[in-house]
Structures are given as C-alpha cells and as structure tokens.
Coordinates of C-alpha atoms (C1' of nucleotides) in Angstrom, one line a residue:
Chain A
X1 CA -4.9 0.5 8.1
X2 CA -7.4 0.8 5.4
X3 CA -9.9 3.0 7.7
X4 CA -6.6 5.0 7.9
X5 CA -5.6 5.5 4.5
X6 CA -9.0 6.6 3.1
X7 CA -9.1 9.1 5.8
X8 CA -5.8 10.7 4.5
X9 CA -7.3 9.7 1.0
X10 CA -10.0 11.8 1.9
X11 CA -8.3 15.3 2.5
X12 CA -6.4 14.5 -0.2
X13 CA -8.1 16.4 -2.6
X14 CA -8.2 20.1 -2.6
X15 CA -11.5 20.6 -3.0
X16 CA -12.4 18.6 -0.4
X17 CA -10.4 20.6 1.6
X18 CA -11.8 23.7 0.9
X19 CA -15.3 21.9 2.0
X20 CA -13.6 21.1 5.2
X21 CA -12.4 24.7 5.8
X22 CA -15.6 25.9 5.1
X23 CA -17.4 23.7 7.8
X24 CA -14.3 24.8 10.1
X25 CA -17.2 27.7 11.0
X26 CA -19.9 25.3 11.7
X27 CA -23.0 23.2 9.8
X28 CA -23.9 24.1 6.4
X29 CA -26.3 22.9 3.6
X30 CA -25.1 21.2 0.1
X31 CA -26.7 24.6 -1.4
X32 CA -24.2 26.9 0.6
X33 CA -21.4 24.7 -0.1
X34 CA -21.8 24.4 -4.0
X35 CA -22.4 28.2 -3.8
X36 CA -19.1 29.4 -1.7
X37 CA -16.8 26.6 -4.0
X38 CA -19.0 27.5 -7.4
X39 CA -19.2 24.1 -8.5
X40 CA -21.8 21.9 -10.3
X41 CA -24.2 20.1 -7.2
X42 CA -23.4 16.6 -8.3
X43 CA -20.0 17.3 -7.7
X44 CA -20.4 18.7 -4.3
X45 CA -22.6 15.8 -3.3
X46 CA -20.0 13.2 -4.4
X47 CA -17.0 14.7 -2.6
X48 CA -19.3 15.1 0.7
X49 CA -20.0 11.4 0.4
X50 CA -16.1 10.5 0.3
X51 CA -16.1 13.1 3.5
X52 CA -18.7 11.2 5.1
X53 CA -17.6 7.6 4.1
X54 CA -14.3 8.6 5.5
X55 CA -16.3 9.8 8.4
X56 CA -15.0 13.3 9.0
X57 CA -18.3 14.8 8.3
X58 CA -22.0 13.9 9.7
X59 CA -25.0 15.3 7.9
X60 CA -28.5 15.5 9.2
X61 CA -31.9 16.5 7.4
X62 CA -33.1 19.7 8.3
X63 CA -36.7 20.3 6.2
X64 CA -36.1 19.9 2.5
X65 CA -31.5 20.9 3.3
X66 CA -28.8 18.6 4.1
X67 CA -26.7 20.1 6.9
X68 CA -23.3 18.9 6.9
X69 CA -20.3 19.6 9.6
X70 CA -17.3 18.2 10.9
X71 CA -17.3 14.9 12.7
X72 CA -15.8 15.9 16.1
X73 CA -15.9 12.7 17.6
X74 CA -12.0 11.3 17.9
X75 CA -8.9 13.2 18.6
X76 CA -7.3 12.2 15.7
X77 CA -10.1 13.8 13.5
X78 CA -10.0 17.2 16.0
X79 CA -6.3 17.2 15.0
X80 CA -6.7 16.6 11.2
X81 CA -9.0 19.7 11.1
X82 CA -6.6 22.0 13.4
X83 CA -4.1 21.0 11.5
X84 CA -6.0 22.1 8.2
X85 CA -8.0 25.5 9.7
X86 CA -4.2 26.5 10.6
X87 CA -2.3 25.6 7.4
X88 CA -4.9 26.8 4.7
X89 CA -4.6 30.0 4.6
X90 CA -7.6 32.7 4.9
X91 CA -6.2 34.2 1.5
X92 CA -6.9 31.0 -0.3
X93 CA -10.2 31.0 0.6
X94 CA -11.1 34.8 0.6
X95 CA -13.3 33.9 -2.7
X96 CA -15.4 30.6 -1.0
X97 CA -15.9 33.1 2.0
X98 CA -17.1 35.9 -0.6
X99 CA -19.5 33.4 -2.2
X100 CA -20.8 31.8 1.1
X101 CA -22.0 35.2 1.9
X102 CA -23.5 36.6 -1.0
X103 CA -25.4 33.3 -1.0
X104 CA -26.9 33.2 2.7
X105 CA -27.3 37.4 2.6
X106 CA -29.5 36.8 -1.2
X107 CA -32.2 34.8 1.1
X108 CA -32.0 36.2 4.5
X109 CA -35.4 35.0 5.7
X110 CA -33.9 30.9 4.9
X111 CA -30.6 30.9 6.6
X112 CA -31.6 33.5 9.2
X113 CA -28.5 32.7 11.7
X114 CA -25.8 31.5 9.5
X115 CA -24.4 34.3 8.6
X116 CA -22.9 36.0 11.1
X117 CA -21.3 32.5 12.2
X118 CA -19.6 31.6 9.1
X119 CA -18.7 34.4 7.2
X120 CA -17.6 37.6 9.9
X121 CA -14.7 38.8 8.4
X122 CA -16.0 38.9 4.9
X123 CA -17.5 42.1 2.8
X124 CA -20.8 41.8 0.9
X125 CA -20.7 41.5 -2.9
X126 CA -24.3 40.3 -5.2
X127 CA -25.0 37.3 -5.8
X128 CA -24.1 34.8 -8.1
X129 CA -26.5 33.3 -10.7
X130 CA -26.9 29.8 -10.3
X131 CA -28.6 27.3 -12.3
X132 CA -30.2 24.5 -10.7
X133 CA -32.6 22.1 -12.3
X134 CA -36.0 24.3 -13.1
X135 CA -38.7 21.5 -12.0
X136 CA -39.0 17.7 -11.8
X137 CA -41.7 15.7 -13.3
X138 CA -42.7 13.0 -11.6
X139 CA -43.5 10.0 -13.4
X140 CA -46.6 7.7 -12.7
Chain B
X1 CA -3.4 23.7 0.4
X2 CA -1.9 22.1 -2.6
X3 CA 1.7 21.1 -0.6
X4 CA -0.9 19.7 2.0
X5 CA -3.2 18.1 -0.4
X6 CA 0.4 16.3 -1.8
X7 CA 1.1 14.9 2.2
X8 CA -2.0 13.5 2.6
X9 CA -2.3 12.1 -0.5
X10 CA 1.3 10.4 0.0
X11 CA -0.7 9.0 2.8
X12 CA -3.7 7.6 1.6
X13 CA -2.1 4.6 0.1
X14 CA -2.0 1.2 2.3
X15 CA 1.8 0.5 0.7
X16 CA 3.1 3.5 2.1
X17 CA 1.6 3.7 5.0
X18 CA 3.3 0.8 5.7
X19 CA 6.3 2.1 4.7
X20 CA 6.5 4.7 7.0
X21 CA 5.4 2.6 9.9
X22 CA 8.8 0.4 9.0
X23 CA 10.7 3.8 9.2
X24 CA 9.1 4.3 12.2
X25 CA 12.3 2.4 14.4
X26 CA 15.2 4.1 12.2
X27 CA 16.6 4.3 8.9
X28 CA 16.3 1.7 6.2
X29 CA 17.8 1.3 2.8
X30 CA 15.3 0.1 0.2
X31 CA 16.3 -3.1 -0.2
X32 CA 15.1 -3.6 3.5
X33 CA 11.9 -2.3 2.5
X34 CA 11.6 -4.2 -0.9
X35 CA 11.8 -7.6 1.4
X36 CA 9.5 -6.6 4.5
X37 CA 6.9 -5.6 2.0
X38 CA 7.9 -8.1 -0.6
X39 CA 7.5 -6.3 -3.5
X40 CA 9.3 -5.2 -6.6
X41 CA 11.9 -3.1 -6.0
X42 CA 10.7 -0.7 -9.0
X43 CA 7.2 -0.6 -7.1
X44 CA 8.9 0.4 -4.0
X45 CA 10.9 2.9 -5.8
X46 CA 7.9 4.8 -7.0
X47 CA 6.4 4.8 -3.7
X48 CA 9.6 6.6 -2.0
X49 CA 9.2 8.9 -4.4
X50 CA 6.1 10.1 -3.5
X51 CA 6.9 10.3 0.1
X52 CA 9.9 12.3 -0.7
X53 CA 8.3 14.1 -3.1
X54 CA 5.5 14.9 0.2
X55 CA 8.0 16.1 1.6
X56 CA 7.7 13.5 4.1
X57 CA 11.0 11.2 3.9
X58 CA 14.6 12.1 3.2
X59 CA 17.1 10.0 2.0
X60 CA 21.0 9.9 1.7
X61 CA 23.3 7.7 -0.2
X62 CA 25.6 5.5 1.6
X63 CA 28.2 3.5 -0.4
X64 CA 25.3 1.8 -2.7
X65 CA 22.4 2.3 -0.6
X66 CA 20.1 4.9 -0.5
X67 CA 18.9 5.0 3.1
X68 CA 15.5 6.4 4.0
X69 CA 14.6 7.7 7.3
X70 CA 10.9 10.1 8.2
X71 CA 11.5 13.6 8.0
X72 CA 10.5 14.9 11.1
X73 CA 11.5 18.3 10.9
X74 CA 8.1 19.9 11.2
X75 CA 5.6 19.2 14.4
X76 CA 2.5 18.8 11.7
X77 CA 4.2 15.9 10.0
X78 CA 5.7 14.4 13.7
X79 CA 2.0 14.4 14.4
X80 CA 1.1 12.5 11.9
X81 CA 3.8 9.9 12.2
X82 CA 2.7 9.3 15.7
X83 CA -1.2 9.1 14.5
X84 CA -0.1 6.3 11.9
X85 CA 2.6 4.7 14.5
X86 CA -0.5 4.4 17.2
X87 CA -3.0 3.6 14.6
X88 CA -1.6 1.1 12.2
X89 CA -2.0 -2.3 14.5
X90 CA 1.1 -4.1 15.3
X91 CA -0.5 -7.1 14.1
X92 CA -0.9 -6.0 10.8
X93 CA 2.9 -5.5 10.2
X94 CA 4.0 -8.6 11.8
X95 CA 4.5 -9.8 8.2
X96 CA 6.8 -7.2 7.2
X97 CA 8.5 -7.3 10.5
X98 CA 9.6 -10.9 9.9
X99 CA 10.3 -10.6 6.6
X100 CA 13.0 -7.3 7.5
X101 CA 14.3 -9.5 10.2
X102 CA 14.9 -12.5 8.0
X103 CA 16.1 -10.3 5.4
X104 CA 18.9 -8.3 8.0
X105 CA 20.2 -11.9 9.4
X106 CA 20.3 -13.0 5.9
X107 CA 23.7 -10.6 5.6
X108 CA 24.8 -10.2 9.3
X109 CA 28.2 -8.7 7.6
X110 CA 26.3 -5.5 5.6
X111 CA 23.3 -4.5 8.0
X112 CA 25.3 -4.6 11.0
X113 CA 23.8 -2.3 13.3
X114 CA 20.5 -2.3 12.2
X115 CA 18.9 -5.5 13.3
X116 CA 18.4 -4.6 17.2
X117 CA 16.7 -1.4 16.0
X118 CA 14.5 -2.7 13.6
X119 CA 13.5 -6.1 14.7
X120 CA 13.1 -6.3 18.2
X121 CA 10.1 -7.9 19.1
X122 CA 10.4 -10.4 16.3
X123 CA 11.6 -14.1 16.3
X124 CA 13.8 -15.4 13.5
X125 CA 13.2 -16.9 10.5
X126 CA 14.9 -18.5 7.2
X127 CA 15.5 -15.6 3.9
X128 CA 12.9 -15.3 1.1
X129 CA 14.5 -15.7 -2.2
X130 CA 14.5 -12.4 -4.3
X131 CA 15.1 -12.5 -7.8
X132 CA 17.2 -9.1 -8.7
X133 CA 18.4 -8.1 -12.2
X134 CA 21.4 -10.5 -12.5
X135 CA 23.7 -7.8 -14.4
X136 CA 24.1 -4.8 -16.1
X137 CA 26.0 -4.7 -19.5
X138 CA 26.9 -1.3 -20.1
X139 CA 26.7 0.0 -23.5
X140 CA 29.6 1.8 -25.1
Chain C
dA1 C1' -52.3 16.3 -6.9
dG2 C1' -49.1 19.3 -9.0
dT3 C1' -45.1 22.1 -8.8
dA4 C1' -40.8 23.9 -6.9
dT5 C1' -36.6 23.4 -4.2
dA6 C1' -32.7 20.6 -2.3
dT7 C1' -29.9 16.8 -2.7
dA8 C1' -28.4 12.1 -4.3
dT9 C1' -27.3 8.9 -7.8
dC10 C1' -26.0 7.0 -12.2
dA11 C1' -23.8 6.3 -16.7
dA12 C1' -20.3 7.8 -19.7
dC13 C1' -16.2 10.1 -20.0
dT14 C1' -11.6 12.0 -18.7
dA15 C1' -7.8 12.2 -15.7
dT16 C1' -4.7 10.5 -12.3
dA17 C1' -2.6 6.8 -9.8
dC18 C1' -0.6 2.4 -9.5
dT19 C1' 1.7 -1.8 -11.4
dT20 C1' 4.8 -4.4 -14.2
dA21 C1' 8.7 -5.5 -16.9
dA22 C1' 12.6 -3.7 -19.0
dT23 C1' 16.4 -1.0 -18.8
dA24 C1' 19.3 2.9 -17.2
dT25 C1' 22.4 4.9 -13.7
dG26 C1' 25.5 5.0 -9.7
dT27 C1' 28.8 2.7 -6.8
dA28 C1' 31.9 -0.9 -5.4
dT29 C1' 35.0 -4.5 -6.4
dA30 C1' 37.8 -8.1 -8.8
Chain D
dT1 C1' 37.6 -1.9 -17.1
dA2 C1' 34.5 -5.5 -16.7
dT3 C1' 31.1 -7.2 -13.6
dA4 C1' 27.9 -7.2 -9.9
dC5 C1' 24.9 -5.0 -6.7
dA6 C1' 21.6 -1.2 -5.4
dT7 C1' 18.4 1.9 -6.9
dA8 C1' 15.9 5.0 -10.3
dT9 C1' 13.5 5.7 -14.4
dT10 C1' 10.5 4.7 -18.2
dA11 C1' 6.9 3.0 -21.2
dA12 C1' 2.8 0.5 -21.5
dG13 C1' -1.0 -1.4 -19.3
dT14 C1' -4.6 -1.6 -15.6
dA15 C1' -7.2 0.4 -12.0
dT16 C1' -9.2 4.0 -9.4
dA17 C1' -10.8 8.7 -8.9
dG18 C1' -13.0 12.8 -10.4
dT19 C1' -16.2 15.3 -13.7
dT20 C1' -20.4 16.1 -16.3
dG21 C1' -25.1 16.0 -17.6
dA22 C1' -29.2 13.7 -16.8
dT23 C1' -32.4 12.0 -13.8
dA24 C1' -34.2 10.2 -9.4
dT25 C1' -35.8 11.0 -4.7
dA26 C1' -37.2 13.7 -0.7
dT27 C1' -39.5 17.4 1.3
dA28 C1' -42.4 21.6 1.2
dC29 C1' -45.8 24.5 -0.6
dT30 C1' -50.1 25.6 -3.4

DNA sequence: AGTATATATCAACTATACTTAATATGTATA
DNA sequence: TATACATATTAAGTATAGTTGATATATACT
C-alpha cells in the first residue's frame, strides 16, 4: 500500500506532471527539463528524485548530462502515463514545449537528435537567458 | 492538470486508499468506515472530503447516514479503482475487514443488507467499543 | 592541475496536509 | 420539544512537502 500511495503521491504535483508530459516524447537531460518548465535546477532535481523514488522515471549518465525518461516497465505505470499524455492537454503545455525547443535549437551541435523527437509541432522562438552557477572552486 | 493533480493527490494517502478499497464491495455509511479503520470519526470526515472533493466518491443521505459509494462514472477513475482493488493486498485490510464485520453484526437491526456484501470472506468477531459524543445540547 | 558545465544535496524557510478535540448541524424519536 | 444519534466543521497543533540559495560532486576540456 505504501509503494502505492507514493506513486499517486508522486503525480500529485503539477509540476511533476508537466515533467512527466514532457518525457511522454522520450529521454531528456535535467538541463532541458529546467529550461522547458523555467524553474530554478535544485528544484527540478528534487522533484525528479520523488519521480524516481516513486519509480516512474529511470535516469542514466550520459557524459557530464543526466538523461531521465519514463519507467515503462509495469502496466500499471504504462497506464498512469496514458492516462496523463491524454488528459493534459497540449494547450497547457504549449509554453514547456516552446522552451524545450528554444533550448535544444540554441546548441544544436549538443543535443543533435532531440529535437525533432520532442518538440515537432512547436514554432521556434530565442532563447531564454538562464543563469547557472558561473564556476566551482574546488577546495583542497 | 490541476483537477488531475487533485485525484491523485486524494490518492496518495494510505488512509484513503483504504477507504476506497472498503468501498470497493458497495456502499457504506461512515460510521462503517470510522470502525473498520478505527479512527475518529472527525478524521474520517476530512478524508471523505477529499475524495469527494477528487471527484472520486459520492455520497447521499439516508435517514441519518450519509452513505458513500466510488464514483465510477468516468473509465479513467474505474481504472484506477481496479489498479488500487488489485494492488492493495488482501492481507493488508483483513483488519478493517473484521473490524466492519464486527461492527455490522453489532446492529443486525440497522445494517441489514449490508453484511453479505461487505464481509464475505471474513469470520466473526465480538464489537469494539467506540466512544461517540454522548449528546448535543442545543443552544437557544 | 585548473576551469567550465551539469547535476545533486543541504540547511533554512514557507506552505500545505493531517490530526485532535471540541462543537455545530441535521435527522429521528420519545 | 428535548434528547440521542450520525456526521460535518472548525481551530489549534504537528508533520510533511516544496522552495530557495548556497555549495558539493561528477565529468569534460584546456
């Protein structure tokens, strides 16, 4: 029951949902994530950790990116994310879809295949101006 | 997204998924819930609310009782009645199947029909003593 | 080795959910 | 109409979840 309850607890949130959406097109990095929702990285990485706890999403290291997409592996999960592709609409995501793009088409030679996969029906637009942390120091 | 973040949030909580798994044989009035659960009758109170409030129980008044009974009237939220009623053990609401039992003997004259539809499997035992609010004194 | 990028984690804070005890409301019944 | 039963609501407290900003860690590149 409790393996249950924090997998409804886990699409319980609407931003979470919107992550789960997103993957609905296939893998994606933390960086394309926080970009499409525009939100701080800290908060994208803690609501992928309640995804993957939950285990509705898998992640694997891919060089120096986390790729993240939807745990497939039980019909129950399948049904959750049918359920969820069908009843959020396109309309509420127009803007994550608008965001995703400008992101993967401002560095074209990084994410060379992603964009046609995740974001067809979508126009282009510039991008967005993020601000991630400049450097890090390493201490001795 | 919001109605659906609202029915899976009405989900995530153990007490209410245990709830609806009582639900799952018929309709109950809450006192029958109050003593399979065996908790306060305001707690339980609160917790209809939020499934009714999700959309995902209904409930009519009969004499006194307020009966509640799943709201199947949409195949998303079938589907997920079935996914709890397959994946919420047996064994883990033997407890509250007693206790509803128990509690249905306890007034054979009030709960008539309802003991053969919500108790079947489930062997006899004596009632648990519930301490309600002895009276109301109305103020003028 | 040093620097940059990508992501995770942590501590402090804020917000939301849940519980409890008390009391209010609605209905039946003497 | 006074009393009892069944349920809902409320206020106050406690617990859990989500946010923010800072920093740590991991990988890549020079």
């Amino acid at each position: 029951m409790k393996e249950l309850s924090s997998i409804f607890k886990a699409l319980s949130d609407e931003t979470r949902l919107r992550i789960v959406k997103l993957l609905e097109n296939g893998e994606l990095c933390v960086c394309h994530i926080v970009a499409a929702v525009d939100m701080s990285q800290s908060r994208i990485s803690f609501h992928l950790k309640i995804l993957k706890d939950a285990g509705l999403v898998k992640d694997r290291r891919e060089g120096r990116w986390m790729r993240y997409r939807l745990n497939e592996s039980d019909l129950f999960k399948r049904l959750l994310f049918l359920s969820i592709a069908e009843r959020v609409k396109n309309e509420e995501m127009a803007g994550d879809r608008e965001r995703l793009e400008a992101f993967i088409a401002s560095r074209p030679q990084e994410f060379a295949g992603l964009a046609a996969a995740c974001c067809s029906r979508v126009r282009r637009k510039t991008v967005p101006g993020f601000m991630f942390q400049v450097s890090t120091v390493r201490l001795k």
